[in-house]
Every structure is written in C-alpha cells, then in structure tokens.
Tab-separated table of C-alpha atoms in Angstrom:
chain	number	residue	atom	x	y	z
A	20	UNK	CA	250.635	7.272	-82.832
A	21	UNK	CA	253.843	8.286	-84.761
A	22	UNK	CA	256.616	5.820	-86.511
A	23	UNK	CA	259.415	5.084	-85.617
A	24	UNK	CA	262.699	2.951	-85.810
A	25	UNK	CA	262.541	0.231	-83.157
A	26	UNK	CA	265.115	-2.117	-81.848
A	27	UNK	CA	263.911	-5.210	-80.309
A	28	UNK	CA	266.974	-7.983	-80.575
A	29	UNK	CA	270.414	-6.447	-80.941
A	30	UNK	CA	272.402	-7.309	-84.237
A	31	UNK	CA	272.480	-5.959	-87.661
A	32	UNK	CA	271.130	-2.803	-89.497
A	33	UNK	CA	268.336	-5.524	-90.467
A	34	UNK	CA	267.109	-5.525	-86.649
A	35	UNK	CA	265.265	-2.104	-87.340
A	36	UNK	CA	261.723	-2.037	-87.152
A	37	UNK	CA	259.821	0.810	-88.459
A	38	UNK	CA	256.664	0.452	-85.977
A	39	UNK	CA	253.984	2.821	-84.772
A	40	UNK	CA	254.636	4.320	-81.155
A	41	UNK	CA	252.513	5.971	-78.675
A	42	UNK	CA	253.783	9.281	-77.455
A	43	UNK	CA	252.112	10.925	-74.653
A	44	UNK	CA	251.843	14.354	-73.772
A	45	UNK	CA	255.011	16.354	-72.491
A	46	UNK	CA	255.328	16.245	-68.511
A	47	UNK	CA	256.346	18.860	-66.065
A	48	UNK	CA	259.769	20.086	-67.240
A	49	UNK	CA	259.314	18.642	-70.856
A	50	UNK	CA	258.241	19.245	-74.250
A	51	UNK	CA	257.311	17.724	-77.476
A	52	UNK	CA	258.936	17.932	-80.638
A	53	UNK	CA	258.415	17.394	-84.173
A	54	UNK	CA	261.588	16.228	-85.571
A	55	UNK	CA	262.900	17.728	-88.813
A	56	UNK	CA	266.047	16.166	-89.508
A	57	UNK	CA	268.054	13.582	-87.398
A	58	UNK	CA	271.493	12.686	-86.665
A	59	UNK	CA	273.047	9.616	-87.261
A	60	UNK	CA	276.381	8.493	-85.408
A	61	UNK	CA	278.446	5.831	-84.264
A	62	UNK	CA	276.988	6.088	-81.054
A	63	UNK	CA	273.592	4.802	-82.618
A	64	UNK	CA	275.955	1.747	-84.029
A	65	UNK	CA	276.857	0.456	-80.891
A	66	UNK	CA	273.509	0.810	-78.799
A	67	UNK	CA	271.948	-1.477	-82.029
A	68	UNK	CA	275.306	-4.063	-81.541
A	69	UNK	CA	274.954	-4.139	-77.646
A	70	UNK	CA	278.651	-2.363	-77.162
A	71	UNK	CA	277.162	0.252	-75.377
A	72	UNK	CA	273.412	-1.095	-73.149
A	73	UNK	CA	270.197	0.324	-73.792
A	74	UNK	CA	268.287	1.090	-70.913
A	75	UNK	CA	265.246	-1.087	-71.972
A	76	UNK	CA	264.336	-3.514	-74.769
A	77	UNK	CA	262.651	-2.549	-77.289
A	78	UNK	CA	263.970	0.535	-77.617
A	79	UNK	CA	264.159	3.410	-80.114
A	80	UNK	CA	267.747	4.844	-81.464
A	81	UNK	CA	269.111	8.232	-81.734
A	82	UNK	CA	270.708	10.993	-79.817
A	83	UNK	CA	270.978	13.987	-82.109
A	84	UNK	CA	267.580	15.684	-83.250
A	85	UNK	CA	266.649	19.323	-84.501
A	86	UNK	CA	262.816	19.674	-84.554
A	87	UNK	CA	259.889	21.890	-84.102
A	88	UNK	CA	258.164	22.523	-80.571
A	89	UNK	CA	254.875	21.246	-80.969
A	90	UNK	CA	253.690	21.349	-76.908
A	91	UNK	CA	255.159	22.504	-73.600
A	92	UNK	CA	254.897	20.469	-70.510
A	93	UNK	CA	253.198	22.258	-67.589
A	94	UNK	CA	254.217	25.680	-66.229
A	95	UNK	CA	257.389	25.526	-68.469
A	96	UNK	CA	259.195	28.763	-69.437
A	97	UNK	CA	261.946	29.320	-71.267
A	98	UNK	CA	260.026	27.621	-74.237
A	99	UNK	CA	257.156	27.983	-76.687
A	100	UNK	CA	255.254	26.406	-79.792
A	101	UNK	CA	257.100	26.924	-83.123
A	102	UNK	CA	260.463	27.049	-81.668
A	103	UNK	CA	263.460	25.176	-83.183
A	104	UNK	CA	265.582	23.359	-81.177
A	105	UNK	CA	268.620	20.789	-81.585
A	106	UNK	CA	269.556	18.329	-78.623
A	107	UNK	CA	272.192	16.023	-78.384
A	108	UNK	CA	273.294	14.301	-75.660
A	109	UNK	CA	272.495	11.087	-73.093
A	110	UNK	CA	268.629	10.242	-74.086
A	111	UNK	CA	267.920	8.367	-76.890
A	112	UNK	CA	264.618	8.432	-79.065
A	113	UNK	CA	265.482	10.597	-82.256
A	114	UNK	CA	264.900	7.889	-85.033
A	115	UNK	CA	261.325	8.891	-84.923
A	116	UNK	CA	258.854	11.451	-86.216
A	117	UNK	CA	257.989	12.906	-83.046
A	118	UNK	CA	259.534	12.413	-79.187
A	119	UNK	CA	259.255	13.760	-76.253
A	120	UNK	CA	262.399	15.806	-74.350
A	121	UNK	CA	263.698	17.692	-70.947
A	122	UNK	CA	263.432	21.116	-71.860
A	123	UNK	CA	266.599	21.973	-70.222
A	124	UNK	CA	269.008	19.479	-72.011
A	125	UNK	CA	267.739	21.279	-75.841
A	126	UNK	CA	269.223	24.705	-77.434
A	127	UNK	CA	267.999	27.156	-79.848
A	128	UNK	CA	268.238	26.978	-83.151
A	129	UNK	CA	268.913	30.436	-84.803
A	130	UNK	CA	266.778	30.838	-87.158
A	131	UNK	CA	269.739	31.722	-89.878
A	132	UNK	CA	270.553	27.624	-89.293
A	133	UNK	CA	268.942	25.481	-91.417
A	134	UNK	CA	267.930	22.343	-89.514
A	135	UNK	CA	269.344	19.995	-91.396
A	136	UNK	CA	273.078	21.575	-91.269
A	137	UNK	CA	272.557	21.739	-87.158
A	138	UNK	CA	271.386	18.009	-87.078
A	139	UNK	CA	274.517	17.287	-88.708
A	140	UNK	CA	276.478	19.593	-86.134
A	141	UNK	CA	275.345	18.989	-82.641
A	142	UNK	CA	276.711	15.747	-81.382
A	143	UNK	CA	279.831	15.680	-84.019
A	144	UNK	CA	280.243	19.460	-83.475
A	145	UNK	CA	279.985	19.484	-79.503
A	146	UNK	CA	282.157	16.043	-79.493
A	147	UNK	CA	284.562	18.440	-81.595
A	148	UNK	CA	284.606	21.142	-79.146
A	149	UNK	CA	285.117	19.350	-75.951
A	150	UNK	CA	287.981	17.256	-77.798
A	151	UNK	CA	290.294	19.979	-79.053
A	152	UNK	CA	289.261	23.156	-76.243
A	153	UNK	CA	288.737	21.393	-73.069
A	154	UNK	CA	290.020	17.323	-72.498
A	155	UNK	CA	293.349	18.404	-74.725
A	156	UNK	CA	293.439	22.092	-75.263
A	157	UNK	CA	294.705	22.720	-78.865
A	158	UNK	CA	296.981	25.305	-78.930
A	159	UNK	CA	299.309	26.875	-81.457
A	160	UNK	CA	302.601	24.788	-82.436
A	161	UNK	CA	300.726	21.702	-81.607
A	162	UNK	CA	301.016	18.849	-84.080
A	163	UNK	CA	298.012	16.292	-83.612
A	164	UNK	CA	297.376	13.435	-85.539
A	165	UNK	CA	293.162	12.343	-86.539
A	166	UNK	CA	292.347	9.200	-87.322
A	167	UNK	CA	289.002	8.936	-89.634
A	168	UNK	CA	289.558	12.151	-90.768
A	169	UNK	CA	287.340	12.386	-93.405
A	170	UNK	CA	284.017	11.293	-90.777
A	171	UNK	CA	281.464	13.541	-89.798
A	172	UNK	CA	283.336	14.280	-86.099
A	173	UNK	CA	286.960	13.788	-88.067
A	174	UNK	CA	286.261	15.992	-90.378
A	175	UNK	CA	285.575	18.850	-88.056
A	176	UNK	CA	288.006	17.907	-85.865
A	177	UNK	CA	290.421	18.451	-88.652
A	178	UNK	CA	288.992	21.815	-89.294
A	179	UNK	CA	288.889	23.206	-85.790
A	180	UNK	CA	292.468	22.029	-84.971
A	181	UNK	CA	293.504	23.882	-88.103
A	182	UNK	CA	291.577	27.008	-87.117
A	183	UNK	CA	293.536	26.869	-83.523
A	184	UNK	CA	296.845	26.965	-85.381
A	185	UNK	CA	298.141	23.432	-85.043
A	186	UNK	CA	299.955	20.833	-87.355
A	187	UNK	CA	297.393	18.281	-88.704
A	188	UNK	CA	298.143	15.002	-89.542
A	189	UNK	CA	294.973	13.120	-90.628
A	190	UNK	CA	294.337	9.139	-91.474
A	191	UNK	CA	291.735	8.062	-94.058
A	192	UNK	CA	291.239	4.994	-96.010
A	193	UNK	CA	291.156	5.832	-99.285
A	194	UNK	CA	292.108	8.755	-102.069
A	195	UNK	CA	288.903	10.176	-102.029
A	196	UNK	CA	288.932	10.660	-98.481
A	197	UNK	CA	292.344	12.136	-98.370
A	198	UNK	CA	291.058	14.799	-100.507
A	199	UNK	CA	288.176	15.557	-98.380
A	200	UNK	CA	290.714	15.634	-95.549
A	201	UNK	CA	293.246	17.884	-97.293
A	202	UNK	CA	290.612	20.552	-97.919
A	203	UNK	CA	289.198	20.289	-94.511
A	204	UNK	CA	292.680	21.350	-92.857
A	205	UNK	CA	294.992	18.411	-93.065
A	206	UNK	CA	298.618	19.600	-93.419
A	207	UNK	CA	299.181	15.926	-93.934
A	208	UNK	CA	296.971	12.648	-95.103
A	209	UNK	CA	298.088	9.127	-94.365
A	210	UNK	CA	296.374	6.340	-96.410
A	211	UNK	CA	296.300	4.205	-93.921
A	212	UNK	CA	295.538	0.821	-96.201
A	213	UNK	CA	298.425	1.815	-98.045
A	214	UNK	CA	300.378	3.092	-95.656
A	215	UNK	CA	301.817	2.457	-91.856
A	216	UNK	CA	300.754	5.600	-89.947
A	217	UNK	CA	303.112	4.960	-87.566
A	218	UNK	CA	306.204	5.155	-89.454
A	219	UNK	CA	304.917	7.772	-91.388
A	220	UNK	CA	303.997	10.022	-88.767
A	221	UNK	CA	307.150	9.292	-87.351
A	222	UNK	CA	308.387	10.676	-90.658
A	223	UNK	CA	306.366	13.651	-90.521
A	224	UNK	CA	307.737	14.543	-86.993
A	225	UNK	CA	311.194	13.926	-87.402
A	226	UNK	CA	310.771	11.564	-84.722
A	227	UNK	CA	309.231	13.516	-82.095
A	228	UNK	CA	306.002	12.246	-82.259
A	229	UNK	CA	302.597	14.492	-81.839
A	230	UNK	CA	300.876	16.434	-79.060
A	231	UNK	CA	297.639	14.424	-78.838
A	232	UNK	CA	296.076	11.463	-80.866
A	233	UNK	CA	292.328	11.836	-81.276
A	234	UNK	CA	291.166	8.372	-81.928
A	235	UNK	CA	287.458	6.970	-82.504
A	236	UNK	CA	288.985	3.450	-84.244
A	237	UNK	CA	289.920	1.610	-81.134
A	238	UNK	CA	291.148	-1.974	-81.503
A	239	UNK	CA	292.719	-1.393	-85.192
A	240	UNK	CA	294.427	1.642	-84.541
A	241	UNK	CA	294.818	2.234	-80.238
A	242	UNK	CA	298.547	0.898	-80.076
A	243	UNK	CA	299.844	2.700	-82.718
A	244	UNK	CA	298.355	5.973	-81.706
A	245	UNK	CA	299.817	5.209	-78.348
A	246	UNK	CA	303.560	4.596	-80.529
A	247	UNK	CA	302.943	7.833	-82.093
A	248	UNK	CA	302.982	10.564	-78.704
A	249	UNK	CA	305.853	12.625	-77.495
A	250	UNK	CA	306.590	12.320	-73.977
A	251	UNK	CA	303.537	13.768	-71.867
A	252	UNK	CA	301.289	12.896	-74.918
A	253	UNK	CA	297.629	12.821	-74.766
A	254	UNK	CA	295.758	9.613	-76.102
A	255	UNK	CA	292.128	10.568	-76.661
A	256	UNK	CA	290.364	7.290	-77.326
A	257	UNK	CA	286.743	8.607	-77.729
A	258	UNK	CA	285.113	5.929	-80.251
A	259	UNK	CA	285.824	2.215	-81.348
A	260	UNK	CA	284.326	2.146	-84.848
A	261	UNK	CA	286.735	-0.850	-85.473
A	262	UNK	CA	285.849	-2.884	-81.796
A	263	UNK	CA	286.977	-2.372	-78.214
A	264	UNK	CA	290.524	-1.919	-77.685
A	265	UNK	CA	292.148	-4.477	-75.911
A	266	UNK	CA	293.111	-3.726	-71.821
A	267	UNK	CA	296.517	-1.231	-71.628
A	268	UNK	CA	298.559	-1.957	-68.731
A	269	UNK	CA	299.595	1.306	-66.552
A	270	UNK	CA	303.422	0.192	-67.598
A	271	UNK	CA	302.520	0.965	-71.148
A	272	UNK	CA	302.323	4.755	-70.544
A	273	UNK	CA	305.467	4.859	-68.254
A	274	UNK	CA	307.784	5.238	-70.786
A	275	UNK	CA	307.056	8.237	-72.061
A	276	UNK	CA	304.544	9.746	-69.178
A	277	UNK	CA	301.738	9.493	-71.514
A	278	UNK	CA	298.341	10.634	-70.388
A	279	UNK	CA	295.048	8.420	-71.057
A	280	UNK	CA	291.212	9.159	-70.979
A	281	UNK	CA	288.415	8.233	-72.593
A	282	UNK	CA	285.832	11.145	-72.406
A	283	UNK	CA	282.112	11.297	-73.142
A	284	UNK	CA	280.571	14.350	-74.240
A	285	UNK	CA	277.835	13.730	-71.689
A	286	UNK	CA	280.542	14.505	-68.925
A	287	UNK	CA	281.442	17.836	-70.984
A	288	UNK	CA	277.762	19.260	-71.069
A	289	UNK	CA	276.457	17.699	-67.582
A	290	UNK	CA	275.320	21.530	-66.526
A	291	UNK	CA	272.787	23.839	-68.370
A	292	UNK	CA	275.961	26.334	-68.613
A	293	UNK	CA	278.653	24.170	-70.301
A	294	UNK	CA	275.561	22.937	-72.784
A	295	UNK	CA	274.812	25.745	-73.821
A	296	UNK	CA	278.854	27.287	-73.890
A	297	UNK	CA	279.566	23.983	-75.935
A	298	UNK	CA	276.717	24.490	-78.666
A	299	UNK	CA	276.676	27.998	-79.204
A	300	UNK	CA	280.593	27.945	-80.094
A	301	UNK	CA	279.746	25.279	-82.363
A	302	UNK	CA	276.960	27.314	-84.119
A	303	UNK	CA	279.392	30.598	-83.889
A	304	UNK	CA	281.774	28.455	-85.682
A	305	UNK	CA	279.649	27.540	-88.092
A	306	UNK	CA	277.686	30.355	-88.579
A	307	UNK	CA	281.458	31.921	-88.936
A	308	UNK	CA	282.552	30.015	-91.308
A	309	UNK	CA	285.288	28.386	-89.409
A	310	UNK	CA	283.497	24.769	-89.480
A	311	UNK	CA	282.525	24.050	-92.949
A	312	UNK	CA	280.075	21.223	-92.273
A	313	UNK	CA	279.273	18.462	-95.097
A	314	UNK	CA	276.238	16.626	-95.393
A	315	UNK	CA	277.144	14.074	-97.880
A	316	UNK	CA	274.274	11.519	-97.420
A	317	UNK	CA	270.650	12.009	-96.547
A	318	UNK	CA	267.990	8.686	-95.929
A	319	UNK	CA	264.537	8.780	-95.433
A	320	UNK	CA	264.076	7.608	-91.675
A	321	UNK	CA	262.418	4.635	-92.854
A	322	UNK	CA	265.348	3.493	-94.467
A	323	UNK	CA	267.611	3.921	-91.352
A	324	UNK	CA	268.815	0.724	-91.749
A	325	UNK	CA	270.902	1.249	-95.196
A	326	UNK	CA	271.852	4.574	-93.499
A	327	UNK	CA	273.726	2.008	-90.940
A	328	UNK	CA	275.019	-0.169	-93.308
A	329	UNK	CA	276.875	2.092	-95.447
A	330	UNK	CA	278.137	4.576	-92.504
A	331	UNK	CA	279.522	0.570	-90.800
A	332	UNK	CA	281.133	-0.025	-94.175
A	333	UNK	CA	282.644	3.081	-94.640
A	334	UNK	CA	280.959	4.117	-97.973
A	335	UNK	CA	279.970	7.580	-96.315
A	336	UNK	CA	282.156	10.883	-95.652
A	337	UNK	CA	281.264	13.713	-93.662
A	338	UNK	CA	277.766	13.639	-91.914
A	339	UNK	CA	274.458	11.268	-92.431
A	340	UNK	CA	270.872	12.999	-91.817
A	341	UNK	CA	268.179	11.081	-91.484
A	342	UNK	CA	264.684	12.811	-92.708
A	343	UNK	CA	261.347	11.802	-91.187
C-alpha cells in the first residue's frame, strides 16, 4: 500500500482524500516509480471541479511526476532500476508516493537536473514549447501579448518568447507580479486590475495590435485578447483558469481573418519522437540557461489541498511542487 491524494466527489480543494492505495506490479510495457517531487497545474484544478472528466470515480490527480524507477515490467528495455525519469502528459496518478507508468510516454532525467526543478518544468515547460515553436511559431519582430504572466507556464512563456527575439507584452494582477514578469522578459507589464489591457496594448502597438495572444484565462479575458490581434492574428486559448469562455461565432474572426485553436499538449507529444524533441529542448533550455525556472512554493503531498487553494486564489507565482 502507498498514500495518496484521492478524489471521490468533485468540488473544492477540501474533496482530497489522503487514502492508502494498492499498486500492483508494473505490466508488460510498464514500470514503477517512486515519485520524488510532483507537479501541480491547472490541469489538476479542473479534473477536481469536473471541467475537464476523469475517466473513473474515485480517482487520483496529477499529470506531471519526476521519480525513481523502482521495477520494470516484463521484457522491457530501454529502462532500468535507479533511473530518473519525468513524465507529463495524458495519464493521471502523480499525487501519490508511488504509481505505476508506460515506459514509453517517460524521459530521462539528466542527472545534472535536480528533480524538483524538472517537476516544475515538464508539463509548463513542454506546454511552453509547443505554444511559441510549433501551434504559433515565434519569430523575430513578433509582438505577443501573455496573459498570467507571472504563472508557472506564463512565466516561461515570457522567457522563451523573449529568447526568440519578440516584443513581450505580459498581464499580471498585481505589482509584485509585474516585477516577476519584467525580469522574466516582459518588454511591457499590464496590471490588469488596474488597468484595461486592451486599450493599453492598443497603446503599446500604436494600434496595430499583436502577432498572437497566448491565453490560459478564458471567460475573463477571451474577447479582449480576440480585440487585441492584427489581421491574420493567432488566438491561442490553451487554459480557462477564470471559467469556460463563452461560444465565438465564425463571424467574429471575419473581420480581421483571425485564426483560432485551442491546442493540448497531448496532441503535440502523441509520438515517442515529438516527446522526446519537446522535453529535451526544454531541459537544453534550461540546462542553458535560457529558461530560468522558479519554484516559489513547495507542499508536502499531504497537504495538496492548500497547494490548490492558494494556486485557485492566485497567492502563488511561478511553479508549485508537491513533495511526497
């Protein structure tokens, strides 16, 4: 038996249970880790609120884990006791002390990496990567405009755009943030409870408007990012930390061509190849220096719950680890 966080009614951070668990050995194609430090994301949020549906009831939270190989399914290569690996990605499970995972959907860990730094990086860092090199591909001259800049994917976000030579424009909530934001690569910082980002981006641009709006808000900030394109814009609505956006009409986007998705990382590592393209830039990055990552807030796992509360209430900046 090993503990874990358990979810049996949807709600609150006060539906976490911290339970005992069975974990059996690791099948064919799997293996068994013993988690070191865990991720925790928005994601986790809104499988606990019942925005996004679990698979089954009860069921245990998480998608972003770095932890120690403790057994190897049968006949599996590739992978051995004592390895470190990080995974990110469509299972959940991680708010636990031990879980089981497909071999082929974890990466190595370079030794160099401390464990807690890479379970702060993998699903923010990945989510990062996809946004600004492959659904909208960043490029010099660009101006792009972040909203929660100073969050654990914002913040990086910020950085990364910066690093790829564009103009970034960055919304926080508060003056602490915007500090955080200005040192992680915001040209520009709009205090959004303070401040319409609309008008002032329109400021910023002289009226042109930006390249691409990265936006993980949704409801409280999707038609203003949508004001705030040039013609042939991209809106990339990849989170809704503020509630589901309300249904855009195709005639919305006419007037200025604008382009509209709303990606999943899942869809931007579904092969072995683009996994493990997508986390070893990250780690490069990183390891580079060109992603400065911050771990502002660390929980025991047992006290996920507070973890949730405070990350919901926006008392947190850059990344939340959760320690078994």
């Amino acid at each position: 038996m090993v503990k874990a966080i358990r979810v049996h009614q949807l709600g609150g951070p006060q539906v976490f249970q911290w339970e005992d668990v069975e974990l059996v050995e690791p099948r064919e194609g799997e293996i068994r880790i013993k988690n070191k430090a865990i991720g925790a994301n928005f994601i986790d949020i809104y499988f606990r609120k019942g925005v996004y549906k679990a698979a089954t009831m009860p069921f245990t939270p998480g998608m972003e884990v770095v932890g120690e190989v403790t057994a190897v399914g049968p006949g599996l290569t590739g992978r051995k006791v004592g390895d470190m690996v990080a995974y990110a990605g469509d299972r959940m499970g991680s708010y636990a002390e031990e879980q089981i995972l497909p071999a082929d959907k974890v990466v190595p860990v370079p030794p160099l990496v401390d464990p807690i730094i890479a379970a702060s990086i993998m699903l923010k860092g990945m989510t990062a990567q996809y946004l600004v090199r492959r659904c909208f591909k960043v490029k010099p001259g660009h101006t792009v405009l972040v909203h929660a800049a100073a969050g654990g994917t914002g913040s990086l976000l910020c950085q990364w755009a910066n690093a790829l030579g564009a103009t970034v424009i960055g919304t926080v909530s508060t003056k602490e943030k915007a500090a955080q934001a200005k040192e992680d690569g915001c040209h520009h910082v709009i205090i959004y409870t303070e401040e319409d980002f609309v008008s002032c981006v329109n400021e910023m641009t002289s009226g042109k408007g930006v390249e691409v709006v990265y936006d993980s808000v949704g409801k409280n900030t999707f038609e203003g990012s949508l004001e705030c394109l040039k013609p042939r814009g991209y809106m990339v609505s990849f989170g809704q930390s503020s509630g589901t956006p309300d249904p855009v009409p195709l005639s919305a986007l006419a007037p200025k061509s604008l382009f509209l998705t709303r990606p999943s990382m899942m869809q931007y590592t579904s092969t072995r190849d683009e996994l493990l393209e997508t986390a070893g830039e990250v780690i490069a990055n990183v390891a580079s220096g060109i992603l400065r990552v911050r771990v502002n807030h660390k929980y025991p796992l047992s006290e996920a719950s507070q973890a949730h509360a405070d990350l919901e209430n926006r008392r947190t900046t850059g990344s939340i680890v959760l320690i078994p």
